[in-house]
Coordinates of C-alpha atoms and ligand atoms in Angstrom, one line a residue:
Chain A
X1 CA -25.9 10.6 6.4
X2 CA -24.8 7.6 8.6
X3 CA -23.5 8.1 12.1
X4 CA -20.1 6.7 11.3
X5 CA -19.7 8.9 8.3
X6 CA -20.3 11.8 10.6
X7 CA -17.7 10.4 12.9
X8 CA -15.0 9.8 10.3
X9 CA -15.7 13.2 8.8
X10 CA -15.0 15.0 12.1
X11 CA -12.1 12.7 12.9
X12 CA -10.3 13.3 9.6
X13 CA -11.0 17.0 9.6
X14 CA -9.4 17.4 13.0
X15 CA -6.5 15.1 12.3
X16 CA -5.4 16.1 8.8
X17 CA -7.7 18.9 7.6
X18 CA -9.2 16.6 5.1
X19 CA -12.7 17.6 4.1
X20 CA -14.8 14.6 3.3
X21 CA -17.9 15.5 1.3
X22 CA -20.8 13.1 1.2
X23 CA -20.0 12.2 -2.4
X24 CA -16.7 10.8 -1.2
X25 CA -18.4 8.4 1.1
X26 CA -17.3 5.5 -1.1
X27 CA -13.7 6.4 -0.3
X28 CA -14.2 5.5 3.3
X29 CA -15.3 2.0 2.4
X30 CA -12.5 1.3 -0.2
X31 CA -9.7 2.8 1.8
X32 CA -10.6 2.0 5.4
X33 CA -11.9 -1.5 5.1
X34 CA -8.4 -2.9 4.6
X35 CA -7.2 -1.0 7.7
X36 CA -10.2 -2.2 9.6
X37 CA -9.6 -5.8 8.7
X38 CA -5.9 -5.6 9.7
X39 CA -7.1 -4.2 13.1
X40 CA -9.4 -7.2 13.5
X41 CA -12.7 -5.4 13.0
X42 CA -15.1 -6.2 10.2
X43 CA -17.0 -3.0 9.6
X44 CA -16.7 0.8 9.6
X45 CA -19.0 1.4 12.5
X46 CA -16.8 -1.0 14.6
X47 CA -13.7 0.8 13.4
X48 CA -15.3 4.1 14.4
X49 CA -15.9 2.8 17.9
X50 CA -12.4 1.6 18.2
X51 CA -11.1 5.0 17.0
X52 CA -13.2 7.0 19.3
X53 CA -11.2 5.4 22.2
X54 CA -7.8 5.9 20.5
X55 CA -5.3 8.5 21.6
X56 CA -3.6 10.9 19.3
X57 CA -0.6 8.7 18.6
X58 CA -2.5 5.4 18.5
X59 CA -1.1 3.5 15.4
X60 CA -4.7 2.8 14.3
X61 CA -5.6 6.5 14.2
X62 CA -2.4 7.2 12.2
X63 CA -3.2 4.4 9.8
X64 CA -6.7 5.7 9.2
X65 CA -5.5 9.2 8.6
X66 CA -2.7 8.0 6.2
X67 CA -5.0 5.7 4.4
X68 CA -7.3 8.6 3.6
X69 CA -4.6 10.8 2.0
X70 CA -4.3 11.0 -1.7
X71 CA -0.6 10.6 -2.6
X72 CA -0.5 10.9 -6.3
X73 CA 2.5 12.7 -7.6
X74 CA 4.8 12.7 -10.6
X75 CA 8.2 13.9 -11.5
X76 CA 8.3 17.5 -12.9
X77 CA 4.6 17.8 -12.3
X78 CA 3.1 20.6 -14.5
X79 CA 6.7 21.4 -15.7
X80 CA 6.2 25.2 -15.4
X81 CA 7.1 25.4 -11.7
X82 CA 10.4 23.7 -12.4
X83 CA 11.1 26.0 -15.3
X84 CA 10.3 28.9 -13.0
X85 CA 12.6 27.4 -10.3
X86 CA 15.4 27.3 -12.8
X87 CA 14.8 30.5 -14.7
X88 CA 13.3 32.8 -12.1
X89 CA 13.9 31.7 -8.6
X90 CA 17.4 30.4 -8.7
X91 CA 18.7 33.4 -10.8
X92 CA 17.1 35.7 -8.2
X93 CA 18.8 34.1 -5.3
X94 CA 22.1 33.8 -7.0
X95 CA 22.1 37.6 -6.8
X96 CA 20.4 38.2 -3.5
X97 CA 22.1 35.4 -1.6
X98 CA 25.5 36.0 -3.0
X99 CA 27.0 36.4 0.5
X100 CA 25.4 33.5 2.3
X101 CA 25.6 31.3 -0.8
X102 CA 22.8 29.2 0.6
X103 CA 19.2 28.6 -0.6
X104 CA 16.7 26.8 1.5
X105 CA 13.8 25.0 -0.1
X106 CA 10.8 23.3 1.5
X107 CA 8.5 20.8 -0.1
X108 CA 5.5 21.0 2.2
X109 CA 3.6 17.9 0.9
X110 CA 6.3 15.9 -0.6
X111 CA 4.4 12.6 -0.9
X112 CA 6.4 9.8 -2.5
X113 CA 9.3 12.1 -3.3
X114 CA 8.9 13.0 -7.0
X115 CA 8.7 16.8 -6.2
X116 CA 11.8 17.1 -4.0
X117 CA 13.8 14.8 -6.4
X118 CA 12.7 16.8 -9.4
X119 CA 14.1 19.9 -7.6
X120 CA 17.3 18.0 -6.6
X121 CA 17.8 17.0 -10.2
X122 CA 17.3 20.5 -11.4
X123 CA 19.8 21.7 -8.9
X124 CA 22.3 19.1 -10.0
X125 CA 21.8 20.2 -13.6
X126 CA 22.7 23.7 -12.5
X127 CA 25.8 22.5 -10.8
X128 CA 28.1 24.8 -12.7
X129 CA 26.3 27.9 -11.6
X130 CA 25.8 26.7 -8.1
X131 CA 29.3 25.5 -7.3
X132 CA 30.2 26.6 -3.8
X133 CA 26.5 27.0 -2.8
X134 CA 24.6 25.1 -0.3
X135 CA 21.1 24.1 -1.5
X136 CA 19.0 22.6 1.3
X137 CA 15.9 20.8 0.4
X138 CA 13.5 19.8 3.3
X139 CA 10.7 17.5 2.3
X140 CA 7.8 16.9 4.7
X141 CA 4.5 15.1 4.6
X142 CA 1.9 14.0 7.0
X143 CA 2.2 10.4 6.0
X144 CA 5.1 8.3 7.3
X145 CA 4.3 5.6 4.8
X146 CA 4.9 7.9 1.7
X147 CA 8.0 9.4 3.3
X148 CA 9.5 5.9 3.6
X149 CA 8.9 5.3 0.0
X150 CA 10.3 8.7 -0.9
X151 CA 13.5 8.0 1.2
X152 CA 14.0 4.7 -0.5
X153 CA 13.9 6.4 -3.8
X154 CA 12.8 3.3 -5.7
X155 CA 10.1 3.8 -8.4
X156 CA 8.3 1.5 -10.8
X157 CA 8.7 1.7 -14.5
X158 CA 5.2 3.3 -14.6
X159 CA 6.2 6.0 -12.1
X160 CA 9.5 7.0 -13.8
X161 CA 7.7 7.4 -17.1
X162 CA 5.4 10.0 -15.8
X163 CA 7.3 13.2 -16.2
X164 CA 10.9 12.1 -16.0
X165 CA 12.7 12.8 -19.3
X166 CA 14.5 9.7 -20.6
X167 CA 17.9 11.3 -20.6
X168 CA 17.4 12.3 -16.9
X169 CA 16.3 8.7 -16.2
X170 CA 19.5 7.3 -17.7
X171 CA 21.6 9.9 -15.9
X172 CA 20.2 9.8 -12.4
X173 CA 18.6 6.4 -11.9
X174 CA 19.9 2.9 -11.6
X175 CA 17.8 0.1 -13.0
X176 CA 17.3 -3.0 -11.0
X177 CA 14.8 -5.5 -12.4
X178 CA 11.7 -3.5 -13.3
X179 CA 12.3 -0.8 -10.7
X180 CA 14.5 2.3 -10.9
X181 CA 16.5 3.6 -8.0
X182 CA 17.5 7.2 -7.7
X183 CA 21.2 8.2 -7.3
X184 CA 22.1 8.1 -3.6
X185 CA 23.8 11.5 -4.0
X186 CA 20.5 13.1 -4.9
X187 CA 18.8 11.4 -1.9
X188 CA 21.3 12.9 0.4
X189 CA 20.5 16.4 -0.8
X190 CA 17.1 16.1 0.9
X191 CA 16.1 16.1 4.6
X192 CA 12.9 14.1 5.2
X193 CA 10.6 14.9 8.1
X194 CA 7.1 13.9 9.1
X195 CA 5.0 17.0 9.5
X196 CA 1.3 17.8 9.8
X197 CA 0.5 21.2 8.2
X198 CA -2.2 21.7 10.8
X199 CA 0.5 21.8 13.5
X200 CA 3.0 24.4 14.3
X201 CA 6.0 24.3 11.9
X202 CA 8.1 27.3 12.9
X203 CA 10.9 24.9 14.0
X204 CA 11.7 24.2 10.4
X205 CA 13.3 27.7 10.1
X206 CA 13.1 30.2 7.3
X207 CA 12.9 29.2 3.6
X208 CA 13.6 31.0 0.4
X209 CA 11.3 28.8 -1.7
X210 CA 8.2 26.8 -0.5
X211 CA 6.6 24.3 -2.8
X212 CA 3.1 23.7 -1.3
X213 CA 1.3 21.9 -4.1
X214 CA -1.8 19.9 -4.4
X215 CA -2.4 19.6 -0.7
X216 CA -4.5 22.6 0.3
X217 CA -7.1 21.4 -2.2
X218 CA -8.1 18.8 0.4
X219 CA -8.7 21.4 3.2
X220 CA -11.6 23.8 3.8
X221 CA -11.3 27.5 3.3
X222 CA -10.4 28.4 6.8
X223 CA -7.6 25.7 7.0
X224 CA -6.2 26.8 3.7
X225 CA -5.9 30.4 4.9
X226 CA -4.4 29.4 8.2
X227 CA -1.7 27.2 6.5
X228 CA -0.9 30.0 4.1
X229 CA -0.6 32.6 6.9
X230 CA 1.8 30.3 8.8
X231 CA 3.8 29.6 5.7
X232 CA 4.2 33.4 5.1
X233 CA 5.8 33.8 8.4
X234 CA 8.5 31.3 7.4
X235 CA 9.3 32.7 4.1
X236 CA 12.3 35.0 3.5
X237 CA 11.2 38.6 2.7
X238 CA 12.0 38.0 -1.0
X239 CA 11.0 34.3 -1.0
X240 CA 8.7 32.5 -3.3
X241 CA 5.7 30.3 -2.8
X242 CA 4.8 27.8 -5.4
X243 CA 1.3 26.3 -5.6
X244 CA -0.4 23.6 -7.8
X245 CA -1.6 24.3 -11.3
X246 CA -5.3 24.4 -10.2
X247 CA -4.6 26.4 -7.0
X248 CA -4.4 30.0 -6.0
X249 CA -4.0 32.2 -3.0
X250 CA -6.6 34.6 -4.3
X251 CA -9.5 34.8 -1.8
X252 CA -7.6 32.9 0.8
X253 CA -5.0 35.5 2.0
X254 CA -3.7 38.9 1.1
X255 CA -0.3 38.0 2.6
X256 CA 0.8 36.7 -0.8
X257 CA 0.6 38.3 -4.2
X258 CA 0.8 36.5 -7.5
X259 CA 4.0 36.9 -9.4
X260 CA 3.5 38.8 -12.6
X261 CA 3.1 36.5 -15.6
X262 CA 4.1 33.5 -13.6
X263 CA 1.2 31.2 -12.9
X264 CA 1.2 29.4 -9.6
X265 CA 4.1 31.5 -8.3
X266 CA 3.7 33.9 -5.4
X267 CA 5.7 36.3 -3.4
X268 CA 5.0 38.1 -0.1
X269 CA 2.7 41.1 -0.5
X270 CA 5.1 43.0 1.7
X271 CA 8.1 42.2 -0.5
X272 CA 9.7 45.5 -1.6
X273 CA 11.5 44.6 -4.8
X274 CA 9.1 42.9 -7.2
X275 CA 11.2 39.8 -7.1
X276 CA 8.7 37.9 -9.0
X277 CA 8.8 40.0 -12.1
X278 CA 12.5 39.5 -12.4
X279 CA 13.3 37.8 -15.6
X280 CA 16.4 36.0 -16.5
X281 CA 16.6 38.1 -19.7
X282 CA 16.5 41.4 -17.8
X283 CA 19.2 41.3 -15.2
X284 CA 18.5 43.5 -12.2
X285 CA 20.3 46.8 -12.2
X286 CA 22.8 47.1 -9.4
X287 CA 22.1 50.4 -7.7
Chain B
X1 CA -3.3 18.9 -37.3
X2 CA 0.0 17.0 -36.7
X3 CA 0.5 13.6 -38.1
X4 CA 1.9 10.7 -36.0
X5 CA 3.1 7.6 -37.7
X6 CA 2.5 4.6 -35.5
X7 CA 4.9 1.8 -36.3
X8 CA 4.2 -1.6 -34.6
X9 CA 3.8 -5.1 -35.9
X10 CA 0.9 -5.7 -33.5
X11 CA -2.4 -4.4 -34.8
X12 CA -3.7 -4.3 -31.3
X13 CA -1.0 -2.0 -30.1
X14 CA -1.5 0.2 -33.2
X15 CA -5.2 0.5 -32.4
X16 CA -4.5 1.4 -28.7
X17 CA -1.9 4.0 -29.7
X18 CA -4.2 5.4 -32.4
X19 CA -7.0 5.9 -29.9
X20 CA -4.7 7.7 -27.5
X21 CA -3.1 9.9 -30.1
X22 CA -6.3 10.8 -31.9
X23 CA -7.6 12.1 -28.5
X24 CA -4.4 14.2 -28.4
X25 CA -5.5 15.6 -31.9
X26 CA -3.1 13.8 -34.1
X27 CA -3.9 12.4 -37.5
X28 CA -2.6 8.8 -37.6
X29 CA -0.8 6.9 -40.2
X30 CA 0.2 3.2 -39.5
X31 CA 3.0 0.9 -40.5
X32 CA 3.6 -2.7 -39.5
X33 CA 7.3 -2.8 -39.9
X34 CA 10.3 -0.5 -40.5
X35 CA 10.3 -0.9 -44.3
X36 CA 6.6 0.1 -44.5
X37 CA 7.3 3.0 -42.2
X38 CA 10.2 4.2 -44.3
X39 CA 8.0 4.1 -47.4
X40 CA 5.4 6.1 -45.6
X41 CA 8.0 8.7 -44.5
X42 CA 9.3 9.1 -48.0
X43 CA 5.8 9.8 -49.2
X44 CA 5.1 12.2 -46.4
X45 CA 7.2 13.0 -43.4
X46 CA 5.1 12.9 -40.3
X47 CA 5.7 15.3 -37.4
X48 CA 5.9 12.4 -34.9
X49 CA 6.7 8.7 -35.0
X50 CA 5.8 6.2 -32.3
X51 CA 8.2 3.4 -32.9
X52 CA 8.4 -0.3 -31.8
X53 CA 11.7 -2.0 -31.8
X54 CA 11.3 -5.7 -32.6
X55 CA 9.5 -6.1 -35.9
X56 CA 9.8 -8.4 -38.9
X57 CA 11.4 -7.2 -42.2
X58 CA 13.1 -4.1 -40.6
X59 CA 13.3 -3.4 -36.9
X60 CA 12.8 0.0 -35.3
X61 CA 16.4 0.8 -34.7
X62 CA 17.4 0.2 -38.4
X63 CA 14.4 2.2 -39.5
X64 CA 15.5 5.1 -37.3
X65 CA 19.1 5.0 -38.5
X66 CA 17.9 5.1 -42.1
X67 CA 15.2 7.7 -41.5
X68 CA 17.8 10.1 -40.1
X69 CA 19.8 9.9 -43.3
X70 CA 16.7 10.7 -45.5
X71 CA 16.2 14.2 -46.7
X72 CA 14.0 15.8 -44.1
X73 CA 14.4 12.7 -42.0
X74 CA 15.9 14.7 -39.1
X75 CA 12.6 16.5 -38.6
X76 CA 10.2 13.9 -37.2
X77 CA 10.2 13.5 -33.4
X78 CA 10.7 9.9 -32.8
X79 CA 9.5 8.3 -29.6
X80 CA 10.4 4.6 -29.1
X81 CA 7.7 2.4 -27.6
X82 CA 9.0 -1.0 -26.9
X83 CA 9.4 -3.8 -24.4
X84 CA 13.1 -3.4 -24.6
X85 CA 13.5 -1.7 -21.3
X86 CA 17.1 -2.0 -20.3
X87 CA 19.6 0.8 -20.1
X88 CA 21.7 -0.5 -22.9
X89 CA 18.8 -0.6 -25.4
X90 CA 17.6 2.9 -24.3
X91 CA 21.1 4.4 -24.7
X92 CA 21.5 2.8 -28.1
X93 CA 18.2 4.2 -29.3
X94 CA 19.0 7.7 -28.0
X95 CA 22.4 7.6 -29.7
X96 CA 20.7 6.6 -32.9
X97 CA 18.6 9.8 -32.8
X98 CA 15.5 8.9 -30.8
X99 CA 13.9 11.9 -28.9
X100 CA 12.1 10.0 -26.2
X101 CA 11.6 6.5 -25.0
X102 CA 8.5 4.7 -23.7
X103 CA 8.9 1.3 -22.0
X104 CA 6.0 -1.0 -22.6
X105 CA 3.5 -1.5 -21.1
X106 CA 2.3 2.0 -21.6
X107 CA -0.9 3.9 -21.0
X108 CA -2.5 7.2 -21.9
X109 CA -0.8 9.1 -19.2
X110 CA 2.7 8.0 -20.2
X111 CA 2.1 8.8 -23.9
X112 CA 0.8 12.2 -23.0
X113 CA 3.6 12.9 -20.6
X114 CA 6.3 11.8 -23.1
X115 CA 4.7 13.8 -26.0
X116 CA 4.6 16.8 -23.8
X117 CA 8.2 16.3 -22.9
X118 CA 9.3 16.6 -26.5
X119 CA 7.0 19.5 -27.2
X120 CA 4.6 17.7 -29.5
X121 CA 1.6 18.8 -27.3
Ligands
LIG301 C1 -1.5 14.8 -4.0 S1 -0.1 14.7 -2.9 C2 0.9 16.1 -3.5 C3 2.3 15.7 -3.8 C4 3.1 16.8 -4.5 N1 3.2 18.0 -3.8 C5 2.6 17.0 -5.9 O1 2.1 18.1 -6.1 O2 2.8 16.2 -6.8 C6 -0.8 15.3 -1.4 C7 0.0 15.0 -0.1 O3 -0.4 15.8 1.0 C8 -0.2 15.1 2.1 N2 -1.1 15.7 3.2 C9 -2.4 15.6 3.3 N3 -2.8 16.3 4.4 C10 -1.7 16.8 5.0 C11 -1.4 17.5 6.2 N4 -2.4 17.9 7.0 N5 -0.2 17.9 6.5 C12 0.9 17.5 5.6 N6 0.7 16.8 4.5 C13 -0.6 16.4 4.2 C14 -0.6 13.7 1.8 O4 -0.1 12.7 2.6 C15 -0.1 13.6 0.3 O5 1.1 12.9 0.3

């Protein structure tokens, strides 16, 4: 293994949690050479030297970290989490938050915005049930670049065709040339913030629902566990954690337990009422 | 196995669509225009139709309007697949009874995503 590979591996692991395995060495080349060239250096070893002298907030360090993130996302990704959101989570909070009339949602790796916007659209579709409620969506990501794109809410024809039903496209987007711009009123339902999951994030407050999907997969075991433990502390006692289709908390933490029959949906192990087993067809008995 | 009728005047597009849909376990029938497609449907209603708009003889929209009036013609799930990508066209197609809409150019992922959307896979 080359010396600079070792350097980048350590650098990325410290900065973003990314685990770079030797078989991914080609990614360094393809993703970092453009960054290197822009910085006026012509090779990865040179880039490594420059980085080794960089401070935490050096733009070059940030560019390198961002360039190595994988930002793929699509609207209503995997579908099931959004069905669960509508049919399990929202009905639960409609009862348990009837006094506060407020539900706080966090997208912990929002990337280019498809996930928070899919939630915002679902909320809007439920407007009749949620009238008088405050639904707050906080969307965070490590990468400033993807957040800028998310905030702009402008998608290519290719992007809007991955997961967005055509009727929703007509209803919530405005076409401009060959791009599609999301309705500004949906944009304003979401608060955007840059956030590294390796850092402390208690300042975000308490959430009822956390979508943390397709980001832990890039971390090592220890980092995954640590992020989940921190997330647990920010979840309301009857809150939900949603993970990606190929992800699980099993083996990483005992703080969460899988929700019965709901893949990818978790609640706190300490939760008293089995919130997760609540079904829309079996309304909870009021004691 | 479900059958998908691929309607497009371009044999290249039909071939591309066939390859994608066969991988999704569909049996494929082909038609090069709306009239051919209508004949094919009268013989055997497919479960799904991937439908181009601009074609000689009979275009996709007219085909769809006629199909929906045929006995059993309300059954097939119709996914438009066309270069007509403006809101007015899309809205017209949906009003005429289309179930989903693909704007060309398309790829495997889009077809898969749209077919999932309408519950075909
Ligand atoms: C594949 S996307 C997932 C997007 C969306 N959640 C989904 O499932 O479609 C992964 C995102 O995680 C972000 N990410 C990577 N490391 C991170 C970290 N340490 N803290 C916060 N976000 C991170 C990347 O910038 C990227 O946008």
